[in-house]
Short mmCIF file of C-alpha atoms in Angstrom, two decimals:
data_model
loop_
_atom_site.label_atom_id
_atom_site.label_comp_id
_atom_site.label_asym_id
_atom_site.label_seq_id
_atom_site.Cartn_x
_atom_site.Cartn_y
_atom_site.Cartn_z
CA MET A 1 148.05 144.48 124.50
CA ILE A 2 150.12 142.78 121.86
CA ARG A 3 146.72 141.83 120.46
CA ALA A 4 145.70 145.50 120.41
CA LEU A 5 148.79 146.38 118.38
CA PHE A 6 147.96 143.92 115.64
CA THR A 7 144.24 144.63 115.81
CA ALA A 8 144.86 148.32 115.24
CA ALA A 9 147.28 147.40 112.46
CA THR A 10 144.48 145.53 110.63
CA GLY A 11 142.39 148.69 111.01
CA MET A 12 145.13 150.84 109.51
CA HIS A 13 145.61 148.37 106.69
CA ALA A 14 141.88 148.34 105.93
CA GLN A 15 141.69 152.13 105.85
CA GLN A 16 144.73 152.23 103.61
CA MET A 17 142.89 149.96 101.20
CA ASN A 18 139.81 152.16 101.51
CA VAL A 19 141.91 155.18 100.51
CA ASP A 20 143.35 153.17 97.59
CA VAL A 21 139.83 152.50 96.29
CA ILE A 22 138.73 156.11 96.79
CA SER A 23 141.87 157.37 95.00
CA HIS A 24 141.13 155.09 92.06
CA ASN A 25 137.61 156.50 91.89
CA LEU A 26 138.87 160.07 92.08
CA ALA A 27 141.53 159.42 89.46
CA ASN A 28 138.75 158.26 87.11
CA VAL A 29 136.36 161.11 87.78
CA ASN A 30 136.64 162.09 84.10
CA THR A 31 136.81 158.62 82.58
CA VAL A 32 133.98 157.90 80.14
CA GLY A 33 131.86 154.93 81.21
CA PHE A 34 133.79 154.42 84.46
CA LYS A 35 131.92 152.78 87.32
CA ARG A 36 133.01 153.58 90.84
CA SER A 37 133.96 150.94 93.39
CA ARG A 38 133.27 150.71 97.07
CA ALA A 39 135.39 148.86 99.62
CA ASP A 40 133.41 146.91 102.19
CA PHE A 41 134.78 145.54 105.42
CA GLN A 42 133.89 142.81 107.89
CA ASP A 43 135.06 142.18 111.43
CA LEU A 44 137.75 139.53 111.82
CA LEU A 45 137.82 136.55 114.17
CA TYR A 46 136.97 136.67 117.85
CA GLN A 47 138.78 135.12 120.77
CA ASN A 48 136.51 133.79 123.46
CA LEU A 49 138.12 134.66 126.79
CA ARG A 50 135.20 133.29 128.70
CA ASN A 51 132.37 131.22 127.32
CA PRO A 52 128.79 132.01 128.14
CA GLY A 53 127.32 129.45 130.50
CA ALA A 54 130.55 129.03 132.48
CA PRO A 55 130.29 129.26 136.27
CA SER A 56 131.05 132.69 137.71
CA ALA A 57 133.07 133.47 140.84
CA GLU A 58 129.85 133.65 142.88
CA GLY A 59 128.76 130.23 141.74
CA THR A 60 126.16 131.52 139.32
CA GLN A 61 126.17 131.01 135.59
CA ILE A 62 127.64 133.63 133.28
CA PRO A 63 124.92 134.82 130.91
CA VAL A 64 127.18 136.53 128.37
CA GLY A 65 130.70 135.50 127.39
CA ILE A 66 133.75 137.67 126.91
CA GLN A 67 134.89 138.02 123.37
CA VAL A 68 137.77 140.08 122.14
CA GLY A 69 137.81 140.74 118.44
CA LEU A 70 140.98 140.74 116.41
CA GLY A 71 140.30 143.53 113.96
CA VAL A 72 138.89 143.97 110.50
CA LYS A 73 139.27 142.47 107.03
CA PRO A 74 138.32 143.68 103.58
CA ALA A 75 135.19 141.81 102.46
CA SER A 76 134.74 143.08 98.93
CA VAL A 77 135.49 145.88 96.55
CA GLN A 78 132.25 146.17 94.69
CA LYS A 79 131.67 147.97 91.39
CA LEU A 80 128.53 150.07 91.51
CA PHE A 81 126.78 150.11 88.16
CA THR A 82 124.63 153.17 88.64
CA GLN A 83 124.06 155.37 85.62
CA GLY A 84 126.58 158.15 85.04
CA ASP A 85 125.66 161.62 83.83
CA PHE A 86 125.12 162.23 80.11
CA LEU A 87 127.51 164.42 78.17
CA ASN A 88 126.29 165.74 74.85
CA THR A 89 129.26 165.71 72.48
CA GLY A 90 127.67 165.95 69.04
CA ASN A 91 130.09 163.31 67.76
CA ASN A 92 128.15 160.85 65.59
CA LEU A 93 129.94 157.72 66.90
CA ASP A 94 129.51 158.64 70.57
CA MET A 95 126.84 156.49 72.18
CA VAL A 96 125.41 156.08 75.62
CA ILE A 97 123.50 153.14 77.04
CA GLU A 98 120.52 154.48 78.89
CA GLY A 99 119.78 151.68 81.33
CA ASP A 100 121.36 148.29 81.77
CA GLY A 101 123.83 146.59 79.43
CA PHE A 102 127.29 146.67 77.89
CA PHE A 103 128.81 147.17 74.47
CA GLN A 104 130.70 144.10 73.24
CA ILE A 105 134.28 144.52 72.09
CA THR A 106 136.31 141.89 70.21
CA MET A 107 139.78 141.64 71.72
CA PRO A 108 142.87 140.87 69.60
CA ASP A 109 142.80 137.26 70.89
CA GLY A 110 139.21 136.82 69.70
CA THR A 111 137.56 136.90 73.13
CA ILE A 112 134.79 139.34 73.97
CA SER A 113 135.17 142.13 76.53
CA TYR A 114 132.39 144.39 77.72
CA THR A 115 132.36 148.14 78.20
CA ARG A 116 130.05 151.01 79.08
CA ALA A 117 132.30 153.54 77.35
CA GLY A 118 130.60 154.40 74.08
CA SER A 119 133.24 156.63 72.50
CA PHE A 120 133.73 154.76 69.25
CA LYS A 121 135.86 155.73 66.24
CA LEU A 122 136.43 154.50 62.70
CA ASP A 123 139.67 152.81 61.73
CA LYS A 124 141.26 153.03 58.30
CA ASP A 125 139.06 150.21 56.96
CA GLY A 126 135.90 151.92 58.17
CA ARG A 127 135.34 149.51 61.06
CA VAL A 128 133.73 150.86 64.22
CA VAL A 129 136.40 150.49 66.93
CA ASN A 130 136.89 151.65 70.51
CA PRO A 131 139.70 154.15 71.37
CA ASP A 132 142.18 151.24 71.62
CA GLY A 133 141.31 150.09 68.11
CA TYR A 134 139.40 146.96 69.17
CA PRO A 135 136.35 146.42 66.95
CA LEU A 136 132.77 146.49 68.13
CA GLU A 137 130.94 143.12 68.11
CA PRO A 138 128.98 142.43 65.91
CA ALA A 139 131.44 144.08 63.53
CA ILE A 140 130.15 147.08 61.65
CA THR A 141 131.92 148.62 58.67
CA VAL A 142 130.95 152.06 57.51
CA PRO A 143 131.31 152.48 53.74
CA SER A 144 133.90 155.04 52.70
CA ASP A 145 131.38 157.18 50.85
CA ALA A 146 129.10 157.59 53.86
CA VAL A 147 128.29 161.21 54.62
CA ASP A 148 126.07 160.71 57.62
CA ILE A 149 125.71 158.01 60.26
CA THR A 150 122.54 157.56 62.28
CA ILE A 151 122.21 155.19 65.21
CA GLY A 152 118.73 154.34 66.40
CA ILE A 153 117.76 153.69 70.01
CA ASP A 154 117.43 149.99 69.08
CA GLY A 155 121.06 150.00 67.87
CA ARG A 156 120.40 149.95 64.14
CA ILE A 157 123.03 151.90 62.20
CA THR A 158 122.05 153.55 58.96
CA VAL A 159 124.24 155.61 56.70
CA LEU A 160 123.53 158.10 54.00
CA GLN A 161 125.87 157.56 51.08
CA ALA A 162 127.05 160.31 48.77
CA GLY A 163 124.64 160.87 45.90
CA ASN A 164 121.85 158.91 47.60
CA THR A 165 118.76 160.21 49.34
CA THR A 166 117.65 157.03 51.11
CA PRO A 167 119.64 155.85 54.13
CA VAL A 168 121.01 152.28 54.03
CA GLU A 169 121.16 150.01 57.07
CA ILE A 170 124.69 148.64 57.58
CA GLY A 171 124.24 146.69 60.79
CA ALA A 172 122.93 146.71 64.31
CA ILE A 173 124.61 147.01 67.69
CA GLU A 174 123.80 144.33 70.23
CA LEU A 175 124.10 144.86 73.95
CA ALA A 176 125.06 142.28 76.57
CA ARG A 177 123.38 142.10 79.92
CA PHE A 178 124.41 140.19 83.04
CA ILE A 179 122.33 138.96 85.91
CA ASN A 180 125.07 140.07 88.33
CA PRO A 181 127.14 142.83 86.69
CA ALA A 182 128.99 143.43 89.99
CA GLY A 183 130.57 140.00 89.43
CA LEU A 184 132.32 141.10 86.22
CA LEU A 185 136.10 141.37 86.26
CA ALA A 186 137.50 144.79 85.41
CA THR A 187 140.55 144.44 83.19
CA GLY A 188 141.41 148.12 82.81
CA LYS A 189 141.00 150.22 79.65
CA ASN A 190 137.30 150.58 80.59
CA LEU A 191 136.78 146.87 79.82
CA PHE A 192 135.21 144.03 81.76
CA ILE A 193 135.31 140.29 81.22
CA VAL A 194 132.89 137.58 82.27
CA SER A 195 133.48 135.68 85.49
CA ASP A 196 131.68 132.71 86.94
CA ALA A 197 129.89 135.02 89.39
CA SER A 198 128.54 137.40 86.77
CA GLY A 199 126.75 134.69 84.79
CA ASP A 200 126.85 134.45 81.02
CA ALA A 201 126.17 137.39 78.76
CA MET A 202 122.60 137.70 77.54
CA THR A 203 123.00 139.49 74.24
CA GLY A 204 120.30 141.02 72.13
CA THR A 205 118.69 144.09 70.71
CA PRO A 206 118.92 147.24 72.83
CA GLY A 207 115.66 148.09 74.56
CA THR A 208 114.51 144.47 74.86
CA GLU A 209 114.53 142.15 77.88
CA GLY A 210 115.84 144.73 80.27
CA ARG A 211 118.64 145.97 78.05
CA GLY A 212 119.03 149.73 77.91
CA THR A 213 118.54 151.85 74.83
CA ILE A 214 121.27 153.51 72.79
CA ASN A 215 121.45 157.24 72.33
CA GLN A 216 123.70 158.74 69.71
CA PHE A 217 125.80 161.92 70.20
CA ILE A 218 125.99 161.39 73.96
CA LEU A 219 128.64 159.89 76.25
CA GLU A 220 128.17 158.46 79.71
CA SER A 221 130.48 160.19 82.13
CA SER A 222 131.98 158.51 85.17
CA ASN A 223 129.51 157.84 87.99
CA VAL A 224 132.02 159.05 90.59
CA ASN A 225 130.55 161.70 92.84
CA VAL A 226 133.46 163.89 93.92
CA VAL A 227 131.74 165.25 97.02
CA GLU A 228 130.89 161.77 98.25
CA GLU A 229 134.40 160.48 97.54
CA LEU A 230 135.97 163.37 99.42
CA ALA A 231 133.67 162.78 102.39
CA ASN A 232 134.68 159.10 102.30
CA LEU A 233 138.32 160.13 102.07
CA ILE A 234 138.00 162.25 105.21
CA ILE A 235 136.30 159.41 107.06
CA ALA A 236 138.99 156.96 105.94
CA GLN A 237 141.79 159.29 107.01
CA ARG A 238 140.24 159.89 110.43
CA ALA A 239 139.69 156.17 110.91
CA PHE A 240 143.34 155.59 110.02
CA ASP A 241 144.30 158.28 112.52
CA LEU A 242 142.25 156.70 115.30
CA ASN A 243 143.80 153.29 114.66
CA SER A 244 147.30 154.75 114.74
CA LYS A 245 146.39 156.25 118.14
CA ALA A 246 145.41 152.76 119.31
CA VAL A 247 148.85 151.50 118.23
CA THR A 248 150.54 154.33 120.15
CA THR A 249 148.47 153.71 123.26
CA ALA A 250 149.07 149.96 123.20
CA ASP A 251 152.77 150.70 122.80
CA GLU A 252 152.71 153.09 125.78
CA MET A 253 150.92 150.49 127.87
CA LEU A 254 153.57 147.93 127.00
CA GLN A 255 156.20 150.48 127.95
CA THR A 256 154.49 150.99 131.32
CA VAL A 257 154.59 147.25 131.89
CA GLY A 258 158.22 147.28 130.88
CA THR A 259 159.09 149.67 133.71
CA LEU A 260 157.85 147.09 136.22
CA ARG A 261 161.26 145.52 136.62
CA ARG A 262 164.05 147.99 137.20
CA MET B 1 154.75 137.85 149.58
CA TYR B 2 152.22 140.64 149.33
CA LYS B 3 148.78 139.53 148.21
CA GLY B 4 148.10 143.03 146.99
CA ALA B 5 150.55 142.61 144.14
CA TYR B 6 148.39 139.78 142.77
CA VAL B 7 145.26 141.87 143.13
CA ALA B 8 146.89 144.71 141.20
CA LEU B 9 148.05 142.17 138.63
CA THR B 10 144.46 141.06 137.92
CA GLY B 11 143.60 144.72 137.30
CA ALA B 12 146.53 145.17 134.92
CA ILE B 13 145.56 142.07 132.91
CA ILE B 14 141.98 143.27 132.56
CA ARG B 15 143.17 146.66 131.28
CA GLY B 16 145.18 144.86 128.63
CA HIS B 17 142.04 143.08 127.42
CA GLU B 18 140.13 146.33 127.60
CA MET B 19 142.66 147.95 125.28
CA ASP B 20 142.39 144.97 122.90
CA ASN B 21 138.67 145.54 122.80
CA VAL B 22 139.02 149.28 122.11
CA ALA B 23 141.47 148.49 119.30
CA ASN B 24 138.96 146.07 117.77
CA ASN B 25 136.18 148.65 117.91
CA LEU B 26 138.43 151.26 116.33
CA SER B 27 139.59 148.97 113.55
CA ASN B 28 135.90 148.41 112.73
CA VAL B 29 135.00 152.09 112.70
CA ASN B 30 134.24 151.75 108.97
CA THR B 31 132.76 148.24 108.93
CA THR B 32 129.22 148.02 107.58
CA GLY B 33 126.74 146.84 110.21
CA TYR B 34 129.37 146.45 112.95
CA LYS B 35 128.16 146.68 116.54
CA ARG B 36 130.76 147.80 119.06
CA SER B 37 131.43 145.64 122.08
CA SER B 38 131.92 147.20 125.49
CA PHE B 39 133.92 145.72 128.23
CA GLY B 40 134.05 146.42 131.94
CA ALA B 41 135.75 145.10 135.04
CA ASN B 42 134.07 144.17 138.30
CA MET B 43 135.55 143.62 141.69
CA TYR B 44 135.10 140.11 142.91
CA SER B 45 135.70 138.93 146.40
CA ILE B 46 137.27 135.54 146.43
CA MET B 47 136.70 133.14 149.26
CA GLN B 48 139.15 130.35 149.34
CA ASP B 49 136.48 127.73 149.92
CA ILE B 50 134.72 128.52 146.68
CA ASP B 51 136.23 126.53 143.93
CA THR B 52 136.24 128.91 141.00
CA PRO B 53 138.96 129.17 138.41
CA ALA B 54 139.75 132.69 139.61
CA ALA B 55 140.24 131.62 143.22
CA ALA B 56 142.43 128.76 142.12
CA GLU B 57 144.63 131.08 140.13
CA TYR B 58 145.35 133.62 142.86
CA PRO B 59 144.71 131.75 146.10
CA ASP B 60 146.19 134.49 148.30
CA ALA B 61 144.09 137.32 146.99
CA ARG B 62 140.94 138.38 148.84
CA ALA B 63 139.59 140.55 146.07
CA MET B 64 140.36 140.89 142.44
CA ALA B 65 139.25 142.52 139.26
CA TYR B 66 137.61 140.14 136.90
CA PHE B 67 135.63 140.45 133.70
CA GLY B 68 132.43 142.21 134.50
CA ASP B 69 130.01 143.58 132.00
CA PHE B 70 130.58 142.57 128.45
CA LYS B 71 127.97 143.46 125.96
CA ILE B 72 127.38 144.06 122.30
CA ASP B 73 126.10 147.60 121.96
CA GLN B 74 122.95 147.32 119.85
CA THR B 75 122.43 151.00 119.14
CA GLN B 76 121.59 151.94 115.58
CA GLY B 77 124.47 152.92 113.30
CA THR B 78 124.16 155.83 110.90
CA VAL B 79 122.33 154.92 107.71
CA LYS B 80 124.12 155.95 104.54
CA THR B 81 122.56 156.13 101.09
CA THR B 82 124.35 154.17 98.37
CA GLY B 83 121.67 153.82 95.71
CA ASN B 84 122.65 150.19 95.18
CA VAL B 85 119.54 148.05 94.61
CA PHE B 86 120.50 145.21 96.94
CA ASP B 87 121.94 147.31 99.78
CA ILE B 88 119.51 147.05 102.68
CA ALA B 89 119.83 148.68 106.09
CA ILE B 90 117.74 147.67 109.09
CA SER B 91 116.31 150.70 110.82
CA GLY B 92 115.54 149.43 114.30
CA GLU B 93 115.93 146.14 116.08
CA GLY B 94 116.76 142.87 114.36
CA TYR B 95 119.16 140.88 112.20
CA PHE B 96 119.10 139.35 108.74
CA ALA B 97 119.33 135.58 108.70
CA VAL B 98 121.89 134.12 106.27
CA GLN B 99 122.80 130.53 105.65
CA ASP B 100 125.68 128.48 104.34
CA ASN B 101 126.38 124.76 104.44
CA ASN B 102 127.46 124.98 108.08
CA GLY B 103 124.33 126.60 109.42
CA THR B 104 122.40 129.78 109.92
CA TYR B 105 124.00 133.04 111.03
CA TYR B 106 122.74 136.53 111.64
CA THR B 107 124.06 139.84 110.35
CA ARG B 108 123.32 143.54 110.23
CA ASN B 109 125.52 143.93 107.15
CA GLY B 110 122.94 144.33 104.37
CA VAL B 111 125.35 144.53 101.45
CA PHE B 112 123.70 141.88 99.31
CA THR B 113 124.11 140.83 95.74
CA ILE B 114 122.72 138.15 93.45
CA ASP B 115 124.70 135.37 91.87
CA ARG B 116 124.39 134.07 88.31
CA ASN B 117 121.28 132.11 89.23
CA GLY B 118 119.57 135.08 90.84
CA LEU B 119 120.13 133.81 94.38
CA LEU B 120 120.23 136.67 96.92
CA MET B 121 123.40 136.44 99.01
CA ASN B 122 125.79 138.49 101.10
CA GLU B 123 129.39 139.37 100.23
CA SER B 124 130.67 136.10 101.65
CA GLY B 125 128.28 134.07 99.50
CA GLN B 126 125.93 133.14 102.32
CA ARG B 127 122.33 132.95 101.19
CA VAL B 128 119.79 135.42 102.58
CA LEU B 129 116.74 133.70 104.07
CA ASN B 130 113.08 134.60 103.67
CA THR B 131 110.46 134.52 106.41
CA ALA B 132 109.84 130.83 105.72
CA GLY B 133 113.55 130.09 106.23
CA ASN B 134 114.28 129.40 102.56
CA GLN B 135 116.67 131.09 100.20
CA ILE B 136 115.41 133.91 97.99
CA VAL B 137 115.67 133.72 94.22
CA ILE B 138 115.20 136.84 92.17
CA PRO B 139 113.67 135.46 88.95
CA ARG B 140 115.29 136.33 85.68
CA GLU B 141 112.40 135.47 83.34
CA ASP B 142 111.58 139.15 83.02
CA PRO B 143 114.93 140.89 83.44
CA SER B 144 113.43 144.31 82.80
CA ALA B 145 111.44 144.14 86.02
CA GLN B 146 112.55 146.72 88.58
CA ILE B 147 113.56 145.33 91.96
CA ASN B 148 111.79 147.06 94.81
CA ILE B 149 112.19 146.17 98.45
CA GLY B 150 109.47 147.41 100.76
CA LYS B 151 109.91 148.57 104.34
CA ASP B 152 108.56 145.24 105.56
CA GLY B 153 111.18 143.33 103.54
CA SER B 154 108.94 142.27 100.67
CA ILE B 155 110.95 142.03 97.46
CA TYR B 156 109.10 142.85 94.28
CA ALA B 157 110.41 142.13 90.80
CA GLY B 158 108.13 144.39 88.82
CA ALA B 159 104.69 143.72 90.29
CA ASN B 160 105.48 140.18 91.47
CA LEU B 161 106.26 139.43 95.09
CA VAL B 162 109.29 137.11 95.00
CA GLY B 163 110.06 136.83 98.70
CA LYS B 164 110.16 138.55 102.03
CA VAL B 165 113.47 139.05 103.80
CA LYS B 166 113.56 137.57 107.27
CA VAL B 167 114.55 139.97 110.06
CA VAL B 168 114.67 138.37 113.49
CA LYS B 169 115.18 139.53 117.04
CA LEU B 170 118.03 137.78 118.82
CA THR B 171 118.96 136.95 122.38
CA ASP B 172 122.37 135.76 123.67
CA ILE B 173 124.19 137.43 120.81
CA GLU B 174 127.81 136.59 120.13
CA HIS B 175 130.21 137.97 117.55
CA LEU B 176 131.48 135.39 115.06
CA GLY B 177 133.56 137.65 112.82
CA GLY B 178 132.89 138.25 109.14
CA SER B 179 130.01 140.56 110.13
CA LEU B 180 128.18 137.51 111.46
CA TYR B 181 126.56 136.85 114.81
CA LYS B 182 125.13 133.82 116.47
CA GLY B 183 122.25 133.89 118.88
CA ASN B 184 118.81 132.54 119.63
CA GLU B 185 115.93 133.75 117.52
CA SER B 186 113.11 135.28 119.49
CA GLY B 187 110.49 136.17 116.96
CA LEU B 188 110.37 138.36 113.89
CA SER B 189 111.29 142.01 114.12
CA LYS B 190 109.03 144.73 112.80
CA ALA B 191 111.95 147.02 111.97
CA ASP B 192 111.89 149.00 108.73
CA LEU B 193 114.15 147.92 105.90
CA LEU B 194 115.62 150.70 103.81
CA GLN B 195 116.55 149.77 100.25
CA GLY B 196 119.58 151.49 98.71
CA THR B 197 121.19 152.23 102.06
CA ILE B 198 123.73 150.60 104.34
CA GLU B 199 124.07 150.83 108.10
CA GLN B 200 127.48 152.09 109.12
CA SER B 201 129.41 150.94 112.17
CA ASN B 202 128.09 152.30 115.49
CA VAL B 203 131.63 152.86 116.79
CA ASN B 204 132.09 156.39 118.06
CA GLY B 205 135.67 157.65 117.84
CA VAL B 206 135.34 159.93 120.86
CA ARG B 207 134.05 157.19 123.11
CA GLU B 208 136.81 154.80 122.04
CA MET B 209 139.49 157.46 122.61
CA ILE B 210 138.18 157.88 126.16
CA GLY B 211 138.18 154.10 126.56
CA MET B 212 141.78 154.08 125.41
CA ILE B 213 142.79 156.75 127.95
CA VAL B 214 140.96 154.94 130.76
CA ALA B 215 142.60 151.61 129.88
CA SER B 216 146.12 153.02 129.66
CA ARG B 217 145.87 155.17 132.83
CA ASN B 218 144.32 152.38 134.85
CA LEU B 219 147.04 150.03 133.69
CA GLU B 220 149.59 152.61 134.76
CA SER B 221 148.12 152.83 138.27
CA SER B 222 147.97 149.03 138.58
CA ILE B 223 151.63 148.86 137.58
CA LYS B 224 152.46 151.64 140.10
CA LEU B 225 150.74 149.58 142.78
CA ILE B 226 152.76 146.50 141.92
CA LYS B 227 155.91 148.63 142.07
CA SER B 228 154.94 149.97 145.49
CA PHE B 229 154.57 146.46 146.79
CA ASP B 230 157.95 145.69 145.31
CA ASP B 231 159.42 148.72 147.11
CA LEU B 232 157.81 147.60 150.33
CA SER B 233 159.26 144.13 150.16
CA GLN B 234 162.63 145.58 149.23
CA ARG B 235 162.61 147.72 152.34
CA VAL B 236 161.55 144.79 154.47
CA VAL B 237 164.45 142.77 153.18
CA ASN B 238 167.08 145.48 153.12
CA GLU B 239 166.20 147.82 155.98
CA LEU B 240 164.08 146.06 158.57
CA ALA B 241 166.27 143.04 158.61
CA LYS B 242 169.44 145.08 158.82
CA ILE B 243 171.49 144.12 161.86
CA ARG B 244 173.20 147.13 163.30
#
């Protein structure tokens, strides 16, 4: 029964973590380029009270053993990189990746982070930067006299300069793709960094080798589905409830045993 | 003094284990691919001339409760759609075979992923086996190829067949923890595999609540019995032996 107390406690702990993950998803329901996570669980160790093959009381052999499990453990919190809905914003530096791939962002320390959030801006020098001011990689600078910016589905950026009628190409966006994007490390601020599990970035032109295409004027909204998250929340709460009942019952049983000696 | 107290004790101990088992099922109510275990007590008659561990433990008892039926409930869990390419649920009988350096294990938890080399593996990093018993590599030469997994377990990258997931029937199944089972393979299963879905735990809250009530009430009556025997012996000592 002491076992049952701790077993149910692992269950409550797991459901608590489940609610944590769901809350994080719900909190980011309006975050551009956010990818939802899912907590997965596995059963914990088992204690063998009786091994299969042992002799039974009648002298026969026991076909199936007795195993009592000791609860549950979190196995993974996996990012799900399904496509989010498209939001048409009309802003000429808003981009969406239709398909697989990530924008590359140069961090202040020179390393590269990856993001799906395509809400880019211009800084005072005309560089294309993300909302935190970190420049896009490869760096693209829009001339100050540009009146119109066009981004092609292959990532090529052309601008129309004042007094000119022919657009000029000023650079091209490259996308990074990973063999196992779920292995990327989320660092907050919509950014991811490479881990050993994700594999190295395979960078290149959008629309080639499995990389998605870029669409201007559109943002990718969060892929959190509120209805699904709420359903998961209800399930998690009920599971928590049931486990707390197991704690109460185990406690009552211990109490009963405690009355044995007056 | 009274053999009955020992008999009641065996019942009380079993109920404790039964509660442990219910707690384990409940804590896994949200565990992908978990199969609940059920637990029952049997009455055993114990003859003193049979040398079993149970008889040795309570030599005075003539009958006792001892572990009876224990089984892993193989009923299908609810299948939930996730849309994740490498989530596979088994609809029907059978287990996936996964392998690490220590050996081969079996699981119903079809939350798979690929590593940087394209190797198909589960969350714990154990490699998923194909029907030939080898690991499955999803090739990355043509990364644009869509991954499709057929009902029979055939994995296609684009139009190319890259492997067929092994799903086996098992006998003598035992829980190992970590969503893994051990057992003896008894042929391939013809169950359908459903890509983009996971199989949820087959634990039913209602059933476990009943199990909880049964365990706690039965424990209570066993304890009452022990107390009655205690009362009896008290009266024997204090009243019967009283010299007036």
